[in-house]
Short mmCIF file of C-alpha atoms (C1' of nucleotides) in Angstrom, two decimals:
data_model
loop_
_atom_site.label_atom_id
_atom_site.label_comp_id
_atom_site.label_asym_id
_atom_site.label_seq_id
_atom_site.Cartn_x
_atom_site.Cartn_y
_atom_site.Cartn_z
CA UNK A 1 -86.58 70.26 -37.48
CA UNK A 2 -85.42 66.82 -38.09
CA UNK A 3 -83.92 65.88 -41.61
CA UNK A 4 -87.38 63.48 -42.41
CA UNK A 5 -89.24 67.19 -41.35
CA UNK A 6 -87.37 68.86 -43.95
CA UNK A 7 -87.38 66.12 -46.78
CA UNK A 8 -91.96 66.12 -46.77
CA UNK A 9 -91.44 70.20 -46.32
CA UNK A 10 -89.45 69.88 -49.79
CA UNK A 11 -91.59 67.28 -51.55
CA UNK A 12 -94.88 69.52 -50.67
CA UNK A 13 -92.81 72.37 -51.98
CA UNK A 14 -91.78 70.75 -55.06
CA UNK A 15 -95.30 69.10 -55.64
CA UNK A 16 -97.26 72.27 -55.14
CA UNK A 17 -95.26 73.99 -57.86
CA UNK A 18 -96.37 71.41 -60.73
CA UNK A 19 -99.56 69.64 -59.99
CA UNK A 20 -102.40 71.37 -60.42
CA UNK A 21 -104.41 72.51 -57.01
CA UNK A 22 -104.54 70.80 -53.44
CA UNK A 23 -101.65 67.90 -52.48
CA UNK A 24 -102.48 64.57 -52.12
CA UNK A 25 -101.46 62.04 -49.43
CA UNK A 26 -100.94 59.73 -52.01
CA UNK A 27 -99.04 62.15 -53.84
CA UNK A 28 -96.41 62.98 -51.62
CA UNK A 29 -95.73 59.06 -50.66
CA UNK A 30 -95.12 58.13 -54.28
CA UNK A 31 -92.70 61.09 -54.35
CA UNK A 32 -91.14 60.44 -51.24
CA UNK A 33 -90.70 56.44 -51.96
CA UNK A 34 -92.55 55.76 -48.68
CA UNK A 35 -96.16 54.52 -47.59
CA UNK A 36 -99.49 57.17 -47.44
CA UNK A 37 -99.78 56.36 -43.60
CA UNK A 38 -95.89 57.07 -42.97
CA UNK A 39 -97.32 60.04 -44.56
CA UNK A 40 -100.64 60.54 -42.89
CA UNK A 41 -98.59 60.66 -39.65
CA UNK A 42 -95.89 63.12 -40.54
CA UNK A 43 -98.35 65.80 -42.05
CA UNK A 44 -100.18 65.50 -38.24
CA UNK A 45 -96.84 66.18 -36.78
CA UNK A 46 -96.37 69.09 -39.56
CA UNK A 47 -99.17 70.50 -38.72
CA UNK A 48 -98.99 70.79 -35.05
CA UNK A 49 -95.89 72.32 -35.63
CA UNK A 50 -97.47 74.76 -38.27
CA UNK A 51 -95.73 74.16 -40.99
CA UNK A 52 -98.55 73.09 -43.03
CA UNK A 53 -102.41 73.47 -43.36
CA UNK A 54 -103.37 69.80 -43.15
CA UNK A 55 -107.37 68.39 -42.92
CA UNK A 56 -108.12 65.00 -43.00
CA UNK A 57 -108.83 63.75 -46.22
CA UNK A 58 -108.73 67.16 -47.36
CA UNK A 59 -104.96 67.37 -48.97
CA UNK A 60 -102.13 69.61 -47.73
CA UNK A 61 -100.46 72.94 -48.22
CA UNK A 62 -97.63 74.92 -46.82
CA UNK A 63 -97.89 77.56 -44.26
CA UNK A 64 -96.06 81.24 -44.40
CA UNK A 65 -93.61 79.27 -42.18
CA UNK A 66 -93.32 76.01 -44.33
CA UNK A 67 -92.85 77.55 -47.33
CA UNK A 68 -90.06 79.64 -46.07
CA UNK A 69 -88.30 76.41 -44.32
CA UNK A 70 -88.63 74.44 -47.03
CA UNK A 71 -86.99 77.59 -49.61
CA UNK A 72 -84.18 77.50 -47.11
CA UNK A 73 -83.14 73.78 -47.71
CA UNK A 74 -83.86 74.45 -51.24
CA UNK A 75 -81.66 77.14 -51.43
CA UNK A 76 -79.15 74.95 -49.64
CA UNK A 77 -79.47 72.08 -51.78
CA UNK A 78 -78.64 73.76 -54.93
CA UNK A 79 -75.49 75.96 -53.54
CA UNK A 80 -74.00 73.11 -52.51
CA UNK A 81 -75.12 71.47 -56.24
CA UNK A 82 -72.93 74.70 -57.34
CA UNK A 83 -70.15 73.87 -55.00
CA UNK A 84 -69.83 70.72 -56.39
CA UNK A 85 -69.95 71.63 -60.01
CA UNK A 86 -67.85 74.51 -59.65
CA UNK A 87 -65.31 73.48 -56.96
CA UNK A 88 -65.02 69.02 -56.92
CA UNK A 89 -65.40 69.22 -60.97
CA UNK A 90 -68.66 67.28 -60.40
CA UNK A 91 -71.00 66.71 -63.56
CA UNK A 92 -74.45 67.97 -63.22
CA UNK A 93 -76.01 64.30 -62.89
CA UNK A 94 -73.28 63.36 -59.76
CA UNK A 95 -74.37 65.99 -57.23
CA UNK A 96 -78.42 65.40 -56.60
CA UNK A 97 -77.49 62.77 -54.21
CA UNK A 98 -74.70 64.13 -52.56
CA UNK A 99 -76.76 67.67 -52.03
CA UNK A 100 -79.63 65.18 -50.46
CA UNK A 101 -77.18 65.29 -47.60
CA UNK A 102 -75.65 68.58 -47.62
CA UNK A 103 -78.67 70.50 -47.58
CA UNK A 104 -79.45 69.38 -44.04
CA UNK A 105 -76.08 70.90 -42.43
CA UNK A 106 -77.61 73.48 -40.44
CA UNK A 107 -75.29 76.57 -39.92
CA UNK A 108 -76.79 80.23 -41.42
CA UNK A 109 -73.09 81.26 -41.23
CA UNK A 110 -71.92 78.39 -43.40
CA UNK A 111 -74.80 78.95 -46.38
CA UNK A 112 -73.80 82.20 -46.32
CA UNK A 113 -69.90 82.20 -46.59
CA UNK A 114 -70.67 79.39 -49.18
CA UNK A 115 -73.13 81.75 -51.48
CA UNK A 116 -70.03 84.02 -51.15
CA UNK A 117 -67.38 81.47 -52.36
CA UNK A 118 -69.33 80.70 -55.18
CA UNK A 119 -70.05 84.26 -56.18
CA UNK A 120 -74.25 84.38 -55.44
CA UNK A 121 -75.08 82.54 -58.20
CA UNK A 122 -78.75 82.44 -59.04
CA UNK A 123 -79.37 79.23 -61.09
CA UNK A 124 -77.87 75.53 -59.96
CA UNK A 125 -76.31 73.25 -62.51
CA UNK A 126 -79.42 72.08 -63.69
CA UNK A 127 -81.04 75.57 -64.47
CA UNK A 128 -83.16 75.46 -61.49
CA UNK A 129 -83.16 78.89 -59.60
CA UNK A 130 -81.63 79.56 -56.22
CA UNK A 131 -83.95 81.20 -53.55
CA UNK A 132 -82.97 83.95 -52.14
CA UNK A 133 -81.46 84.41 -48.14
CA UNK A 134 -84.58 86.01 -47.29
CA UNK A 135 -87.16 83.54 -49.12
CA UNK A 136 -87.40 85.18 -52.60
CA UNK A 137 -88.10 82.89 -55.31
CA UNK A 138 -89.26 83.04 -58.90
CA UNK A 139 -89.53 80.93 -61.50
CA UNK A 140 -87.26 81.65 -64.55
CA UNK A 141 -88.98 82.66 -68.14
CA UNK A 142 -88.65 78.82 -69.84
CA UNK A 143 -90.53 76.73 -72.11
CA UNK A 144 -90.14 73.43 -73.15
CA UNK A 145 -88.81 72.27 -76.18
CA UNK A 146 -91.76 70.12 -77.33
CA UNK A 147 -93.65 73.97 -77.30
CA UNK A 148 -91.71 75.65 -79.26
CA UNK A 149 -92.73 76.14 -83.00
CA UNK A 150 -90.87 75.32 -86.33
CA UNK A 151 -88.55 78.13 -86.35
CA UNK A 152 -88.25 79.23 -82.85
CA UNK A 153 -84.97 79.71 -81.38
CA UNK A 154 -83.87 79.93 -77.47
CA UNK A 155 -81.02 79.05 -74.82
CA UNK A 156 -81.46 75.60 -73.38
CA UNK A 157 -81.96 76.57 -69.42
CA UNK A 158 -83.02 73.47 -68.00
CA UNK A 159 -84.07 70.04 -67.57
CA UNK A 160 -87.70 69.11 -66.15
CA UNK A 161 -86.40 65.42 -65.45
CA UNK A 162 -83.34 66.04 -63.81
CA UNK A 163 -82.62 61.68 -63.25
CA UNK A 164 -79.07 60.99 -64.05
CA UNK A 165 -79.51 58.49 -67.18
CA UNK A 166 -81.30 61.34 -68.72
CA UNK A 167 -78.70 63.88 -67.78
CA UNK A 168 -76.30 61.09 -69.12
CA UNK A 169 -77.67 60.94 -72.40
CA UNK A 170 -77.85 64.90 -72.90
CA UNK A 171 -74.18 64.82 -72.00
CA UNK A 172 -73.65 61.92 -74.26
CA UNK A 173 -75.60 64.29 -76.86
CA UNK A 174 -73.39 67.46 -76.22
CA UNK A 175 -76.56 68.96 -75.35
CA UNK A 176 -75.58 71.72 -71.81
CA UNK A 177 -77.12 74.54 -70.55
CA UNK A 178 -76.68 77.65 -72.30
CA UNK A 179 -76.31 76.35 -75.59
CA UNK A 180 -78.24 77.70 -78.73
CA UNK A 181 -81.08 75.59 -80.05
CA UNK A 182 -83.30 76.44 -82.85
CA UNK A 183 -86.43 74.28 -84.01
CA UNK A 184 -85.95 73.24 -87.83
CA UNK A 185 -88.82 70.97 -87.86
CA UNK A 186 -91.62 68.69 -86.17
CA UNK A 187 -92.34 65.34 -87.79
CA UNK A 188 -95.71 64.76 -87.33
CA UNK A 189 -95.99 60.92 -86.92
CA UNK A 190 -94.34 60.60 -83.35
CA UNK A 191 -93.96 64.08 -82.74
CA UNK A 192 -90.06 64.31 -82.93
CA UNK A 193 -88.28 67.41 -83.96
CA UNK A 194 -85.21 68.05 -85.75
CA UNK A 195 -83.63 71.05 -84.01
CA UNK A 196 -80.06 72.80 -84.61
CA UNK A 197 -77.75 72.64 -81.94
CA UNK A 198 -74.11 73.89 -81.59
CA UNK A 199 -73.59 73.72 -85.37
CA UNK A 200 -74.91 70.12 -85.63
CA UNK A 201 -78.46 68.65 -86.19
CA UNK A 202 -80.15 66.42 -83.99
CA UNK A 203 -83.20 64.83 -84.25
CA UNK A 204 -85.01 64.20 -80.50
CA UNK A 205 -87.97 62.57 -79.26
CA UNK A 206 -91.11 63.66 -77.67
CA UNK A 207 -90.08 62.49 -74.81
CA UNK A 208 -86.57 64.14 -75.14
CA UNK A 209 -88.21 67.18 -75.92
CA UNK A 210 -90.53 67.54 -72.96
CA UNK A 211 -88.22 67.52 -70.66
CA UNK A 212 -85.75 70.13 -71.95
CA UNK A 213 -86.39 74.21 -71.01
CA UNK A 214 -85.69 76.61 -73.58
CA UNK A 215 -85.47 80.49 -72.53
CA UNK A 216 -87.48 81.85 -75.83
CA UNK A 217 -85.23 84.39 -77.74
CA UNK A 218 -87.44 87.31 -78.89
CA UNK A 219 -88.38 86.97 -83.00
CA UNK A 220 -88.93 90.27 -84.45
CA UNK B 1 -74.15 53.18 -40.21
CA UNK B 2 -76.08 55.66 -38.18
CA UNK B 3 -74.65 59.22 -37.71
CA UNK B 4 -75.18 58.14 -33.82
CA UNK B 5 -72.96 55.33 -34.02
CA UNK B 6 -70.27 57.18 -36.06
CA UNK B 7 -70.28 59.25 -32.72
CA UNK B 8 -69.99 56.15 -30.81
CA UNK B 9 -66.97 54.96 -32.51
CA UNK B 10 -65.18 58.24 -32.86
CA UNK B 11 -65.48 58.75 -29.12
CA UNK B 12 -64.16 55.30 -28.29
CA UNK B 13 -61.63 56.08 -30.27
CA UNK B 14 -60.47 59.16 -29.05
CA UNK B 15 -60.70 57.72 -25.51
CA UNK B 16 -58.47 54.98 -26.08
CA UNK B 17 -55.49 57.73 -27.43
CA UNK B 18 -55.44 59.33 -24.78
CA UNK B 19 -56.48 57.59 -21.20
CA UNK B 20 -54.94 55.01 -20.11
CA UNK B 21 -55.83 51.03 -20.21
CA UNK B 22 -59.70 50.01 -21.08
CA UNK B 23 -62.89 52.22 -21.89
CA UNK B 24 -65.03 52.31 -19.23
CA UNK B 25 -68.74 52.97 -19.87
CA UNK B 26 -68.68 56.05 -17.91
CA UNK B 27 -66.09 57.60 -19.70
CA UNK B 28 -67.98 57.35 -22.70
CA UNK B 29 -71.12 58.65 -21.17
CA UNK B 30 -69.03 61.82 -20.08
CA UNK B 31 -67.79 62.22 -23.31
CA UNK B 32 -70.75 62.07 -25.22
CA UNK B 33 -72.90 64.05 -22.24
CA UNK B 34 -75.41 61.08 -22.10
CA UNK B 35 -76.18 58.65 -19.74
CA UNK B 36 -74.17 55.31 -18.73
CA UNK B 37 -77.72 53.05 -19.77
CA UNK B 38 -77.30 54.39 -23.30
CA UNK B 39 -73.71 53.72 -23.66
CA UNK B 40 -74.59 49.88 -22.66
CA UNK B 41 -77.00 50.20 -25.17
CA UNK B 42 -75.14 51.12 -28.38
CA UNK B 43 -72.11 48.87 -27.18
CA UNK B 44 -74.26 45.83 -27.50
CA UNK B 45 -75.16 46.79 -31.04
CA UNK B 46 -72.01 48.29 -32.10
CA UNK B 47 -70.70 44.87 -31.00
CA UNK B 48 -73.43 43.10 -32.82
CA UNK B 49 -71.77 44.66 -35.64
CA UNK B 50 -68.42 43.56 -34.78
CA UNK B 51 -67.24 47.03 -34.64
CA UNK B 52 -66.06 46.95 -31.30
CA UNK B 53 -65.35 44.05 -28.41
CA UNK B 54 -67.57 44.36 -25.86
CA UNK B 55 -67.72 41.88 -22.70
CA UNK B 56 -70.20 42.96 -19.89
CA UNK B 57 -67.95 44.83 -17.15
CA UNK B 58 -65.28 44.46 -19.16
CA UNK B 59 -64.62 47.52 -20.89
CA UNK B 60 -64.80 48.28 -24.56
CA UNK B 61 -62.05 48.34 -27.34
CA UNK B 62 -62.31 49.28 -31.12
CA UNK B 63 -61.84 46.04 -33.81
CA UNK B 64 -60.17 46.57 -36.94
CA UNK B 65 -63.19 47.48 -38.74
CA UNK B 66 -64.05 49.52 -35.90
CA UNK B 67 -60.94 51.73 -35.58
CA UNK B 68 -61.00 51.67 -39.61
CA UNK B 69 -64.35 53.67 -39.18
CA UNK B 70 -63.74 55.88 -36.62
CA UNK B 71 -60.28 56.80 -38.77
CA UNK B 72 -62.81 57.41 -41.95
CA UNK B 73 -65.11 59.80 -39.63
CA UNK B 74 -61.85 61.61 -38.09
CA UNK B 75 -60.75 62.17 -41.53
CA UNK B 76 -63.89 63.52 -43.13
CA UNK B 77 -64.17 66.12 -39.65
CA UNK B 78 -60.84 67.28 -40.40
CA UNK B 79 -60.47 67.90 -44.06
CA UNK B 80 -64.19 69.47 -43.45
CA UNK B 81 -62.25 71.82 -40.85
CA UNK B 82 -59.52 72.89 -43.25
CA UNK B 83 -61.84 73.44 -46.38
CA UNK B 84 -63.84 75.65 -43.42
CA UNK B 85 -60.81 77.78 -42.51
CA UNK B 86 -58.75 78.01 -45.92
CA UNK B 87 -62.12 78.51 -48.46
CA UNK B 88 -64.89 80.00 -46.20
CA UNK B 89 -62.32 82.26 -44.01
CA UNK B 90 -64.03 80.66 -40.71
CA UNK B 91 -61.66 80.66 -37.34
CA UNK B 92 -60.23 77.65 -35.92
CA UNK B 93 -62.57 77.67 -32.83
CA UNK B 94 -65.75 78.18 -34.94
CA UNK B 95 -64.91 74.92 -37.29
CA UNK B 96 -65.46 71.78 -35.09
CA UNK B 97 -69.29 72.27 -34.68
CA UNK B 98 -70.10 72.42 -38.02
CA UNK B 99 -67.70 69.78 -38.68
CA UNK B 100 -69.31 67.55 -36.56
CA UNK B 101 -72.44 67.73 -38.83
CA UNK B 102 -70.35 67.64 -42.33
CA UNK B 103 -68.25 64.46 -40.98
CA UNK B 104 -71.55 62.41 -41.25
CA UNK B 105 -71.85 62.65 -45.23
CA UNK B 106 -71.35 59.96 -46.99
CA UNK B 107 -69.56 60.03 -50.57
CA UNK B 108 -66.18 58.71 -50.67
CA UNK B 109 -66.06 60.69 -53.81
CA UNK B 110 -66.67 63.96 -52.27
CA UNK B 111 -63.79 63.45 -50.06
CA UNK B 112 -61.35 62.44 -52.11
CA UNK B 113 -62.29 65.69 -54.46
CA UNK B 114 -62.24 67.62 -51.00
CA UNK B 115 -59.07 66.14 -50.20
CA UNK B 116 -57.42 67.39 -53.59
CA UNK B 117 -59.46 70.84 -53.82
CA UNK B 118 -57.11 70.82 -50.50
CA UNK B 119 -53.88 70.23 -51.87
CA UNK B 120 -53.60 66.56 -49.35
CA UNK B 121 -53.10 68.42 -45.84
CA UNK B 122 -51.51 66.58 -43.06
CA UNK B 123 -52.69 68.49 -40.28
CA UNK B 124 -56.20 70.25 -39.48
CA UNK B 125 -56.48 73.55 -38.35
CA UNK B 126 -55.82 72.60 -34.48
CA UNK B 127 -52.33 70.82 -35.53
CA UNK B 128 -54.42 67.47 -35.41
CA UNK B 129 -53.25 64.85 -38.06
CA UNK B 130 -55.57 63.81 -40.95
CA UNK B 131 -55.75 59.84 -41.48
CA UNK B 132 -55.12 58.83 -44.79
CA UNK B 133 -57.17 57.24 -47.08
CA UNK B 134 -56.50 53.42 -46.06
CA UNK B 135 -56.42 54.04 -42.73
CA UNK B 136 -53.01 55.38 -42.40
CA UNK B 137 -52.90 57.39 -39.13
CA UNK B 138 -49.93 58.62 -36.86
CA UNK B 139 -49.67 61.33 -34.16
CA UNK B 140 -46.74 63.95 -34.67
CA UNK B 141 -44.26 64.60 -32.64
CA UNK B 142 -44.73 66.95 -29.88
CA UNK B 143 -44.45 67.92 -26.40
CA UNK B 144 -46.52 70.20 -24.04
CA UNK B 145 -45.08 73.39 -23.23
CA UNK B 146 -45.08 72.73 -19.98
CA UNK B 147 -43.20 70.14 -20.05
CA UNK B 148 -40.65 71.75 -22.01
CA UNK B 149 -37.70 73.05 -19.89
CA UNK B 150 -36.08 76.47 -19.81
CA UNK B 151 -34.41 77.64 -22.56
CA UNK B 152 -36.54 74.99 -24.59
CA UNK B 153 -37.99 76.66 -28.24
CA UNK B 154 -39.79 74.79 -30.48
CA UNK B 155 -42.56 75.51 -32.76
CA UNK B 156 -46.59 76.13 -32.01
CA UNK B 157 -47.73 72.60 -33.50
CA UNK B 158 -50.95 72.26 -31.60
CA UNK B 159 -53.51 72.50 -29.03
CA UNK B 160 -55.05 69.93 -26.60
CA UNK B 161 -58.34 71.65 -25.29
CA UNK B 162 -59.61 72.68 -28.35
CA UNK B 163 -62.76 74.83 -27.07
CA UNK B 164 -63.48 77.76 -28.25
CA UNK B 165 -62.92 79.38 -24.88
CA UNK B 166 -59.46 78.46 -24.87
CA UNK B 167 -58.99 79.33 -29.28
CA UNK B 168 -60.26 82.11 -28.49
CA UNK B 169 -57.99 83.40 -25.59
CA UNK B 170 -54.70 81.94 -27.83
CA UNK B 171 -56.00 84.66 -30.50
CA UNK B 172 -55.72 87.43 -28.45
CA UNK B 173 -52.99 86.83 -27.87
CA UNK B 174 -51.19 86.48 -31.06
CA UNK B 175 -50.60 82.75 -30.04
CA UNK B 176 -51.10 80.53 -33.38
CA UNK B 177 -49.93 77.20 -35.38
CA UNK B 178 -46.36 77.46 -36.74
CA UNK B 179 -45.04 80.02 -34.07
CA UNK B 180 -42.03 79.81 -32.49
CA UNK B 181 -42.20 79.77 -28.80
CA UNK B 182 -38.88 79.62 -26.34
CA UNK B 183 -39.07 79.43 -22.94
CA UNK B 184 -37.65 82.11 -20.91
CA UNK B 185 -38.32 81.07 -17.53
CA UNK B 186 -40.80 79.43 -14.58
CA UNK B 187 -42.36 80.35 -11.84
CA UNK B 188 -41.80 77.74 -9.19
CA UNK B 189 -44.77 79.07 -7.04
CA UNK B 190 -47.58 78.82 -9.75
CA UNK B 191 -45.85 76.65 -12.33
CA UNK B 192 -46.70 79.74 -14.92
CA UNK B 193 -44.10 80.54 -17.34
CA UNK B 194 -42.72 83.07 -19.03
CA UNK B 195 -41.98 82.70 -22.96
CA UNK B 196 -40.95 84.43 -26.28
CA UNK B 197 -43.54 84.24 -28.80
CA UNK B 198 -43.25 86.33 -32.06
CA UNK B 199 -40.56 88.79 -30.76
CA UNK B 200 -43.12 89.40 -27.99
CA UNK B 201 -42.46 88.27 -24.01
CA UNK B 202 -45.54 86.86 -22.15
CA UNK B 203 -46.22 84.87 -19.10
CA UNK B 204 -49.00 82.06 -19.73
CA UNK B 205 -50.37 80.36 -16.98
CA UNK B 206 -49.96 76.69 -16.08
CA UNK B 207 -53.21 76.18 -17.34
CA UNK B 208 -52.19 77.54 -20.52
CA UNK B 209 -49.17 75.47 -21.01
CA UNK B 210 -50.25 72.37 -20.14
CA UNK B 211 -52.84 72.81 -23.04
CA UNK B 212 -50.46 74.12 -25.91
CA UNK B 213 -47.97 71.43 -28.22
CA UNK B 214 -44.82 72.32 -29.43
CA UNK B 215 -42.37 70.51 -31.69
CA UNK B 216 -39.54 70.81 -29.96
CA UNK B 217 -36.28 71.95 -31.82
CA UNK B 218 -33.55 69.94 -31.80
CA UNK B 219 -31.07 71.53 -29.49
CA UNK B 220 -26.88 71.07 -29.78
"C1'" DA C 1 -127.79 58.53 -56.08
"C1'" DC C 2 -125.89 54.15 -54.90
"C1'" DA C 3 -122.47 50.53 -55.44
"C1'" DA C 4 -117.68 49.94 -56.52
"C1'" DA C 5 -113.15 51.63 -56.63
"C1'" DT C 6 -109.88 54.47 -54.76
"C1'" DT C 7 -107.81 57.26 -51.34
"C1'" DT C 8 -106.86 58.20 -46.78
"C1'" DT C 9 -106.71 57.31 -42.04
"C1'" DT C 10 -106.38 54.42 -37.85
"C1'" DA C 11 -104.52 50.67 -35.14
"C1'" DG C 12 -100.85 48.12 -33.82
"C1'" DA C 13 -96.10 46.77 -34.20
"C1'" DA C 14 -90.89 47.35 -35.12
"C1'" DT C 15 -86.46 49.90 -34.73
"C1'" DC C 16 -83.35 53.44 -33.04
"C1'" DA C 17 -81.77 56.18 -29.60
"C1'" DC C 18 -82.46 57.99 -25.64
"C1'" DC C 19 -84.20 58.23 -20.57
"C1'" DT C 20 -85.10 56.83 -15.18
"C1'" DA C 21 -84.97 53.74 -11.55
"C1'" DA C 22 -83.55 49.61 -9.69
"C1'" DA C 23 -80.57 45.51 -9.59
"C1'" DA C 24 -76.12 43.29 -10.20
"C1'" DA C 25 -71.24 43.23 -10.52
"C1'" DT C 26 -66.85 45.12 -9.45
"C1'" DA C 27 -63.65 48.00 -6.84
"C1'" DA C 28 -62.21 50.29 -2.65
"C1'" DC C 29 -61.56 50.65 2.30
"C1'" DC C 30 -60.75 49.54 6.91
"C1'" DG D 1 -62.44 39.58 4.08
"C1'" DG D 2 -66.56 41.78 4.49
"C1'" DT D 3 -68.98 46.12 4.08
"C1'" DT D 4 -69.38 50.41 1.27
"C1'" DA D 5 -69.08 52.85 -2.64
"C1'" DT D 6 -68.87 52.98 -7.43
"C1'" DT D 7 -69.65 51.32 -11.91
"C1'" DT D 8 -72.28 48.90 -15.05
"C1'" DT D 9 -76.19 46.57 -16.60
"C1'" DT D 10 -81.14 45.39 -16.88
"C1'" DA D 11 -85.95 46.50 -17.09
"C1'" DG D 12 -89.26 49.26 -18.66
"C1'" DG D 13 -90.75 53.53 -20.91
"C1'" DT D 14 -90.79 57.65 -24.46
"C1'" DG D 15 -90.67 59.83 -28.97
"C1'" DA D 16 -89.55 59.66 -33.87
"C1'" DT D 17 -90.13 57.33 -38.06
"C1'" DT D 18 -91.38 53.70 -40.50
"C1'" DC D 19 -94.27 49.55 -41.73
"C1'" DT D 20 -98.67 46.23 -42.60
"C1'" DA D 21 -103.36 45.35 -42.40
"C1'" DA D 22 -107.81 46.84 -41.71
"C1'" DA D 23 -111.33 50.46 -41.35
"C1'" DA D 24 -113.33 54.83 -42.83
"C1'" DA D 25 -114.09 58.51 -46.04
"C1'" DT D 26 -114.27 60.18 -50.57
"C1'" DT D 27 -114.67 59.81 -55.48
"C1'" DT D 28 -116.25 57.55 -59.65
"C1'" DG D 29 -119.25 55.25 -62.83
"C1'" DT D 30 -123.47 54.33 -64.55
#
DNA sequence: ACAAATTTTTAGAATCACCTAAAAATAACC
DNA sequence: GGTTATTTTTAGGTGATTCTAAAAATTTGT
């Protein structure tokens, strides 16, 4: 598989897991930065080599096979994001480029020894889970911040937008994963909320707020 | 740069430390395991792009820019190959493929952190130097054991065919960096010779010594 | 349901990196 | 020094990946 192969795999992966039904040609150029008949042409080459369902005019999906290559650059593209926090004291909004790369090293022996090193970890920096060897993969118990009610409490796990200005600002904002956040209130004009965070108060935007995950702590 | 021309200009430059004279377009092709028609090819644009001096017939030679890429790309394989064998417990003849991929990433950032994760090694895991930063690059001093003459010791500092054939076969046989080796005697039929090695006796072939550096100790 | 708007595909071209086969230049040999 | 042999280059072609511009299919709006 070449390295363009496994970048549409990944963006059909990652679109198929948000948007709602089939995948659009359209779609996967605006995520990709590229034009819909760059597009149009790789999905025919895709799909002679199986890796996706393709029709004309008809959308895409991944096979059994796609899915599983594209979980195994996944996987590799957010161990190495762990390598990089854990090991080169990168910050969390440094290493999405940098894993771009890295994930196409192809060596099963290297991925492996590397998930070793770093001790199997199952989330990368940004709270996104890491699939397993063998293609397991399930999404984490989150919701996002803007869902929560006045009162609820949880552990921030994750960021939806994972762009570095906005990973800037949260850093900026002493706002990490793992830390407790609890809903004090919602102002109704613009749909801010004031939450508690780390002792301090904060008040976010919408716009803040729908793009942070929160892992719901059980109220009694 | 492409990851093809990175290729181009290490192999040049490898070439030109060793043989003797010009680079002839043939020896390149052998190197690389391609044909003469492509080497022509990539000289003319590698010499579009001033990164080498190219006159038809002529041979090629590196420029500055040139050699100060192919030392940036020798650099990044070898640190790779140390972080390989000291953090990921790989051998020293299972490194250089891998390496080959991992030399092609491009964040100056992740190889200075690599560099210091490290601890600023001098030598890769086959004895080879590691260029510096800026370009800084100098071959140690050694001497092929079978050159050395008997009664000569000096310590295991290298290797010249670094295949894993040959890595493999030193293994076995206890040979590794940092040994000390003393020649006991030669064979004048075969040119085979027989050393101490670790408290151990053994009688390497020609083959064997021709392929093996030693820093030679000074004798009084 | 039909015209307009949008989406998607085709057609044709460019670039990179490789190839084969043939021509041109250089080197080697008597 | 001229003929061979070798090396190197050109010419032309292939596949991968992208693009632009135009055509075709689908969706939308009324």
């Amino acid at each position: 598989m070449t390295h363009s192969e496994e970048n549409y795999l990944k963006a059909i992966f990652h679109l198929s897991r948000q948007g709602t039904g089939t995948i659009s040609t359209n779609a996967i150029a605006e995520q990709m930065d590229t034009k819909p008949s760059s597009v149009t042409d790789m999905l025919k080459r895709l799909s002679d080599k199986d890796l996706v369902n393709y029709k004309k005019y008809q959308g895409v999906s991944l096979t059994e096979t796609g899915r599983y290559s594209a979980l195994a650059i996944i996987r590799k593209h957010r161990l190495w994001e762990v390598f990089l926090v854990e090991k080169l004291d990168f910050t969390w909004d440094e290493v999405h480029e940098i894993a771009e790369q890295l994930e196409h090293i192809n060596s099963e022996k290297l991925i492996d020894r590397l998930d070793t090193l770093l001790g199997h970890p199952k989330f990368d920096p940004h709270g996104d889970p890491i699939p397993g060897k063998n293609g397991e993969f399930k999404e984490r118990d989150k919701e996002l911040l803007s869902k929560m009610p006045v009162g609820g409490k949880g552990v921030c796990v994750g960021v939806k937008d994972s762009s570095a200005t906005f990973l800037k600002f949260l850093d900026k904002n002493q706002i990490a994963l793992g830390q407790q956040i609890e809903v004090l209130d919602k102002e109704e004009f613009d749909n801010s909320m004031h939450i508690r965070i780390g002792g301090e108060q904060l008040l976010v935007s919408h716009q803040i707020a729908s793009n942070l995950y929160l892992k719901p702590s059980e109220e009694s």
